[in-house]
Short mmCIF file of C-alpha atoms in Angstrom, two decimals:
data_model
loop_
_atom_site.label_atom_id
_atom_site.label_comp_id
_atom_site.label_asym_id
_atom_site.label_seq_id
_atom_site.Cartn_x
_atom_site.Cartn_y
_atom_site.Cartn_z
CA MET A 1112 -28.91 13.97 39.60
CA LEU A 1113 -28.16 11.89 36.53
CA GLU A 1114 -30.65 9.10 35.88
CA ILE A 1115 -29.55 5.82 34.32
CA ALA A 1116 -32.28 3.60 32.91
CA LYS A 1117 -31.77 -0.06 32.07
CA ASN A 1118 -32.96 -2.11 29.09
CA VAL A 1119 -34.38 0.87 27.20
CA SER A 1120 -35.93 0.51 23.75
CA LEU A 1121 -34.19 2.56 21.06
CA LEU A 1122 -37.04 2.13 18.58
CA ASN A 1123 -38.05 5.78 18.83
CA HIS A 1124 -34.46 7.00 19.01
CA ASN A 1125 -33.32 5.91 15.53
CA THR A 1126 -35.05 7.07 12.36
CA LEU A 1127 -34.58 3.67 10.67
CA GLY A 1128 -36.93 2.25 13.28
CA VAL A 1129 -34.76 -0.66 14.38
CA ALA A 1130 -36.19 -2.34 17.48
CA ALA A 1131 -32.93 -2.49 19.42
CA GLN A 1132 -32.40 -2.04 23.16
CA ALA A 1133 -29.74 -0.27 25.17
CA TYR A 1134 -28.37 -2.04 28.23
CA ALA A 1135 -28.20 1.41 29.85
CA TYR A 1136 -29.54 4.79 28.74
CA SER A 1137 -29.14 8.36 29.94
CA ALA A 1138 -30.74 11.56 28.66
CA ILE A 1139 -28.20 14.40 28.73
CA ASP A 1140 -29.49 17.91 29.41
CA SER A 1141 -26.29 19.63 30.56
CA ASP A 1142 -22.50 19.40 30.47
CA GLY A 1143 -22.62 18.11 34.03
CA ASP A 1144 -24.91 15.27 32.94
CA LEU A 1145 -22.46 14.37 30.21
CA ARG A 1146 -19.50 14.19 32.58
CA ASP A 1147 -21.51 12.10 35.04
CA ALA A 1148 -22.61 9.71 32.28
CA LEU A 1149 -19.06 9.21 31.04
CA GLN A 1150 -17.89 8.61 34.60
CA TYR A 1151 -20.67 6.05 35.11
CA ALA A 1152 -19.67 4.18 31.94
CA GLU A 1153 -16.02 4.13 33.01
CA GLN A 1154 -16.79 2.97 36.55
CA HIS A 1155 -18.97 0.13 35.28
CA GLY A 1156 -16.72 -0.90 32.41
CA LEU A 1157 -19.32 -0.08 29.76
CA PRO A 1158 -18.81 1.08 26.19
CA SER A 1159 -20.72 4.25 25.35
CA LEU A 1160 -22.62 5.43 22.29
CA VAL A 1161 -23.38 9.13 21.80
CA LEU A 1162 -26.75 9.58 20.12
CA GLY A 1163 -28.28 12.72 18.65
CA GLY A 1164 -31.33 12.71 16.40
CA GLY A 1165 -30.83 9.08 15.43
CA SER A 1166 -30.55 9.62 11.67
CA ASN A 1167 -27.66 8.24 9.62
CA ILE A 1168 -27.21 5.39 12.07
CA VAL A 1169 -27.92 1.67 11.68
CA LEU A 1170 -28.27 -0.35 14.87
CA SER A 1171 -27.31 -3.91 14.00
CA ASP A 1172 -28.20 -5.34 17.43
CA ASP A 1173 -28.94 -4.44 21.03
CA TYR A 1174 -26.33 -2.06 22.43
CA PRO A 1175 -24.41 -3.65 25.33
CA GLY A 1176 -23.30 -0.38 26.93
CA LEU A 1177 -24.52 3.10 27.84
CA VAL A 1178 -26.38 5.17 25.24
CA ILE A 1179 -25.73 8.86 25.91
CA HIS A 1180 -28.63 10.78 24.36
CA MET A 1181 -27.69 14.43 23.77
CA ARG A 1182 -30.76 16.58 24.54
CA GLN A 1183 -29.22 19.93 25.55
CA ARG A 1184 -31.27 22.94 24.47
CA GLY A 1185 -30.49 26.61 24.03
CA ILE A 1186 -29.93 29.24 21.32
CA SER A 1187 -28.31 32.60 21.97
CA ALA A 1188 -27.39 35.35 19.53
CA SER A 1189 -25.03 38.32 19.55
CA PRO A 1190 -24.47 40.90 16.80
CA ILE A 1191 -21.43 40.85 14.54
CA GLU A 1192 -20.62 43.00 11.52
CA GLY A 1193 -23.19 42.26 8.84
CA GLY A 1194 -24.92 39.52 10.75
CA VAL A 1195 -25.24 37.50 13.90
CA ALA A 1196 -23.15 35.02 15.90
CA LEU A 1197 -25.13 32.09 17.29
CA ARG A 1198 -24.40 29.66 20.12
CA VAL A 1199 -26.53 26.55 19.70
CA ALA A 1200 -26.72 23.58 22.05
CA ALA A 1201 -25.96 20.19 20.52
CA GLY A 1202 -29.39 18.75 21.28
CA GLU A 1203 -31.34 21.32 19.30
CA ASN A 1204 -33.15 19.99 16.22
CA TRP A 1205 -31.35 21.06 13.04
CA ASP A 1206 -34.42 21.71 10.90
CA ALA A 1207 -36.17 23.63 13.68
CA LEU A 1208 -33.05 25.79 14.08
CA LEU A 1209 -33.01 26.71 10.39
CA ARG A 1210 -36.69 27.64 10.41
CA TYR A 1211 -36.10 29.77 13.50
CA CYS A 1212 -33.18 31.54 11.79
CA LEU A 1213 -35.30 32.32 8.74
CA ASP A 1214 -37.98 33.81 10.97
CA GLN A 1215 -35.33 36.05 12.55
CA GLY A 1216 -33.91 37.18 9.20
CA TRP A 1217 -30.61 35.31 9.62
CA TYR A 1218 -29.39 33.78 6.38
CA GLY A 1219 -26.73 31.46 5.00
CA LEU A 1220 -27.95 27.96 5.83
CA GLU A 1221 -31.37 27.91 4.12
CA ASN A 1222 -30.21 25.30 1.55
CA LEU A 1223 -29.75 22.83 4.42
CA ILE A 1224 -33.38 22.91 5.52
CA ALA A 1225 -35.34 19.69 6.15
CA ILE A 1226 -32.24 17.65 6.99
CA PRO A 1227 -33.07 15.36 9.92
CA GLY A 1228 -30.86 15.21 12.98
CA SER A 1229 -29.42 17.34 15.76
CA VAL A 1230 -27.17 20.39 15.68
CA GLY A 1231 -24.32 18.59 17.43
CA ALA A 1232 -24.13 15.98 14.68
CA ALA A 1233 -23.93 18.52 11.85
CA PRO A 1234 -20.17 19.25 12.08
CA VAL A 1235 -19.30 15.54 12.23
CA GLN A 1236 -20.65 15.03 8.70
CA ASN A 1237 -20.11 18.62 7.57
CA ILE A 1238 -23.64 18.29 6.30
CA GLY A 1239 -24.32 19.74 2.89
CA ALA A 1240 -27.07 20.00 0.29
CA TYR A 1241 -27.93 21.98 -2.82
CA GLY A 1242 -24.64 23.84 -3.08
CA VAL A 1243 -24.12 24.74 0.60
CA GLU A 1244 -22.17 23.01 3.37
CA LEU A 1245 -22.09 23.69 7.09
CA SER A 1246 -18.47 24.80 6.67
CA HIS A 1247 -19.74 27.98 4.96
CA CYS A 1248 -21.17 29.24 8.27
CA LEU A 1249 -19.45 27.28 11.05
CA ALA A 1250 -17.36 29.42 13.43
CA TRP A 1251 -16.41 26.90 16.13
CA VAL A 1252 -17.51 23.91 18.14
CA GLU A 1253 -17.21 23.23 21.86
CA GLY A 1254 -17.20 19.83 23.44
CA TRP A 1255 -15.78 17.37 25.90
CA ASP A 1256 -12.41 15.86 25.05
CA ARG A 1257 -12.49 12.41 26.61
CA GLN A 1258 -8.74 11.93 26.39
CA LEU A 1259 -7.86 15.26 28.01
CA GLY A 1260 -10.78 15.11 30.42
CA GLU A 1261 -11.81 18.70 29.78
CA CYS A 1262 -14.05 20.93 27.70
CA ARG A 1263 -12.38 22.80 24.86
CA ARG A 1264 -13.22 24.86 21.79
CA LEU A 1265 -12.11 24.07 18.25
CA SER A 1266 -12.15 26.68 15.49
CA ALA A 1267 -13.78 25.86 12.18
CA GLU A 1268 -10.30 25.39 10.70
CA GLN A 1269 -9.35 22.94 13.46
CA CYS A 1270 -12.46 20.89 12.67
CA GLN A 1271 -10.84 20.02 9.30
CA LEU A 1272 -14.17 20.05 7.49
CA ALA A 1273 -14.25 18.46 4.05
CA TYR A 1274 -16.84 16.74 1.89
CA ARG A 1275 -18.91 14.71 4.40
CA ASP A 1276 -15.84 14.54 6.61
CA SER A 1277 -14.24 16.17 9.65
CA ILE A 1278 -11.69 15.59 12.38
CA PHE A 1279 -14.50 14.02 14.42
CA LYS A 1280 -14.56 11.08 12.01
CA ASP A 1281 -10.78 10.72 11.99
CA ALA A 1282 -8.27 11.92 14.62
CA LEU A 1283 -10.96 12.76 17.22
CA ARG A 1284 -13.29 9.86 16.48
CA ASP A 1285 -14.91 8.61 19.70
CA GLN A 1286 -12.80 11.15 21.61
CA PHE A 1287 -14.59 14.50 21.21
CA ILE A 1288 -18.27 14.93 22.11
CA ILE A 1289 -19.76 18.14 20.69
CA THR A 1290 -21.89 20.08 23.18
CA GLU A 1291 -22.26 23.48 21.44
CA VAL A 1292 -21.91 24.84 17.93
CA GLY A 1293 -21.06 28.41 16.90
CA LEU A 1294 -22.48 29.79 13.66
CA HIS A 1295 -22.05 33.08 11.82
CA LEU A 1296 -25.07 34.08 9.73
CA ARG A 1297 -25.73 37.24 7.75
CA HIS A 1298 -28.55 39.76 7.58
CA ARG A 1299 -28.18 40.26 3.83
CA ALA A 1300 -30.78 38.22 1.96
CA HIS A 1301 -28.49 36.80 -0.71
CA ALA A 1302 -29.25 33.18 -1.60
CA ASN A 1303 -27.00 30.49 -3.08
CA THR A 1304 -28.80 29.09 -6.14
CA ASP A 1305 -25.86 27.57 -8.02
CA TYR A 1306 -27.03 23.97 -7.66
CA PRO A 1307 -28.55 22.91 -11.03
CA ALA A 1308 -31.59 21.05 -9.66
CA LEU A 1309 -32.42 24.00 -7.40
CA ARG A 1310 -32.09 26.54 -10.22
CA GLN A 1311 -34.30 24.41 -12.46
CA PHE A 1312 -36.97 24.13 -9.77
CA LEU A 1313 -36.97 27.89 -9.19
CA VAL A 1314 -37.23 28.70 -12.90
CA GLU A 1315 -40.06 26.19 -13.36
CA HIS A 1316 -41.93 27.91 -10.55
CA GLY A 1317 -41.50 31.41 -11.97
CA GLU A 1318 -38.64 32.57 -9.73
CA SER A 1319 -35.43 34.29 -10.80
CA PRO A 1320 -32.47 32.38 -9.29
CA GLU A 1321 -30.44 35.61 -9.17
CA LYS A 1322 -33.08 37.59 -7.24
CA VAL A 1323 -34.87 35.00 -5.15
CA HIS A 1324 -35.20 35.47 -1.38
CA PRO A 1325 -33.56 32.91 0.94
CA ARG A 1326 -36.96 32.01 2.36
CA VAL A 1327 -38.12 30.99 -1.13
CA VAL A 1328 -34.95 28.95 -1.55
CA ALA A 1329 -35.72 27.14 1.70
CA GLN A 1330 -39.25 26.42 0.51
CA ALA A 1331 -37.90 25.13 -2.80
CA VAL A 1332 -35.34 22.87 -1.15
CA ALA A 1333 -37.97 21.49 1.24
CA ALA A 1334 -40.29 20.77 -1.69
CA ILE A 1335 -37.54 19.03 -3.70
CA ARG A 1336 -36.57 16.89 -0.74
CA ALA A 1337 -40.19 15.99 0.04
CA ALA A 1338 -40.76 14.90 -3.57
CA LYS A 1339 -37.86 12.47 -3.71
CA LEU A 1340 -37.16 11.43 -0.12
CA PRO A 1341 -39.46 9.30 2.06
CA ASP A 1342 -41.19 10.78 5.08
CA VAL A 1343 -39.42 9.29 8.09
CA HIS A 1344 -42.70 9.15 10.01
CA ALA A 1345 -44.42 7.10 7.29
CA GLU A 1346 -41.40 5.08 6.10
CA PRO A 1347 -38.65 4.76 8.73
CA ASN A 1348 -35.32 5.42 7.02
CA ALA A 1349 -31.68 6.30 7.65
CA GLY A 1350 -31.68 9.42 5.49
CA SER A 1351 -29.10 9.93 2.74
CA PHE A 1352 -26.94 7.10 3.95
CA PHE A 1353 -24.36 6.76 1.18
CA LYS A 1354 -21.46 9.10 0.44
CA ASN A 1355 -20.68 10.22 -3.09
CA PRO A 1356 -17.23 8.74 -3.86
CA LEU A 1357 -14.31 10.82 -5.09
CA VAL A 1358 -12.06 9.40 -7.82
CA SER A 1359 -9.10 10.71 -9.79
CA ALA A 1360 -9.66 12.52 -13.08
CA ASP A 1361 -8.08 9.59 -14.94
CA VAL A 1362 -10.47 7.08 -13.36
CA ALA A 1363 -13.45 9.30 -14.13
CA LYS A 1364 -12.31 9.70 -17.74
CA GLN A 1365 -12.11 5.93 -18.19
CA LEU A 1366 -15.52 5.40 -16.60
CA LEU A 1367 -17.10 8.00 -18.88
CA ILE A 1368 -15.89 6.06 -21.90
CA ASP A 1369 -17.92 3.06 -20.78
CA PHE A 1370 -20.75 5.04 -19.15
CA PRO A 1371 -21.09 8.42 -20.91
CA GLU A 1372 -24.36 9.11 -19.05
CA MET A 1373 -22.66 8.80 -15.64
CA ALA A 1374 -23.39 11.70 -13.29
CA HIS A 1375 -20.17 13.38 -12.19
CA TRP A 1376 -18.85 16.70 -10.90
CA PRO A 1377 -15.24 17.97 -11.18
CA MET A 1378 -13.93 19.18 -7.82
CA PRO A 1379 -11.56 22.11 -7.11
CA ASP A 1380 -8.75 19.75 -6.06
CA GLY A 1381 -8.78 17.92 -9.39
CA GLN A 1382 -10.75 14.91 -8.23
CA VAL A 1383 -14.15 14.01 -9.61
CA LYS A 1384 -17.23 13.32 -7.51
CA LEU A 1385 -19.48 10.49 -8.65
CA ALA A 1386 -23.14 10.08 -7.75
CA ALA A 1387 -23.63 7.34 -5.18
CA ALA A 1388 -27.31 7.10 -6.17
CA TRP A 1389 -26.36 6.41 -9.79
CA LEU A 1390 -23.84 3.77 -8.74
CA VAL A 1391 -26.31 2.00 -6.46
CA ASP A 1392 -28.88 2.08 -9.25
CA GLN A 1393 -26.39 0.60 -11.71
CA CYS A 1394 -25.81 -2.26 -9.28
CA GLY A 1395 -29.50 -3.06 -9.43
CA TRP A 1396 -30.28 -2.13 -5.82
CA LYS A 1397 -32.67 0.78 -6.33
CA GLY A 1398 -36.05 -0.34 -5.01
CA ARG A 1399 -34.68 -3.73 -3.96
CA ARG A 1400 -35.41 -5.26 -0.56
CA LEU A 1401 -33.43 -7.65 1.57
CA GLY A 1402 -35.72 -8.85 4.33
CA PRO A 1403 -37.42 -5.90 6.03
CA VAL A 1404 -34.87 -3.35 4.80
CA GLY A 1405 -34.48 -2.04 1.27
CA VAL A 1406 -33.32 0.80 -0.94
CA HIS A 1407 -35.97 3.40 -1.64
CA PRO A 1408 -37.48 3.13 -5.16
CA LYS A 1409 -37.27 6.89 -5.78
CA GLN A 1410 -33.91 7.65 -4.12
CA ALA A 1411 -31.17 5.04 -4.25
CA ILE A 1412 -29.10 6.52 -1.40
CA VAL A 1413 -31.82 6.00 1.21
CA LEU A 1414 -32.25 2.83 3.26
CA VAL A 1415 -35.84 2.16 4.33
CA ASN A 1416 -37.21 -0.16 7.00
CA TYR A 1417 -40.43 -1.70 5.66
CA GLN A 1418 -41.10 -3.88 8.71
#
């Protein structure tokens, strides 16, 4: 039977370490729990907040409704040509999943290691790092459609994944709650080492970017992240909170006239991606604090709670 707790602290449920409270809280371990929780919120006229790992979220105050904490567990695998098809419950830890996949010899996502959060949140952001995005391996998602009142599956194409974007942030925002994620990984140990900072790190440590094993790539990415990002256990933070903006080629050209050192990357669609960290730094916010919260001195896209 679903348990609803009242006046629950969310301090340990958000990585920024904000001492907020939820008027009501429910830990979700199954699809049945989820349906019961949504029904409870509707019957009691409460807003609801779906919570995963608690990263990339800023709680500005106590939450006046029901916090639905997705904790479903389960990983199953079936063979496909050249690899494996995975079904992963939304509540599984993302980093733990990637380490498990490496141990099994399943490759494709190793560049996304050490990203905090849950599996169910990954498609919402189309998480990406060091030259790889979730879209490279996502097969489908399943979840509860609140408007239709039923569970349904969306293909990767239907998820409309783009740079840090998806249908779950647009047309299906607050409507679709992801409960399972399908991934296709490969057995072939071919790593993606196109990202310049990753290639440089590998070369400096005596590795050939063209021949390196995915496990070594994962170790390199984890080391790079650890060197420039704060440990959430020592310095509560919201992770890489800012999104790199996309501008037109004309805008980028004009900016480069005034700021020739500006970090930028041409995109396949003709737009140009700018570095949010560089922009924040130029505004004078890198390392700056405002009350108990500030921008990390080593990484300008990370908000840290120093309280």
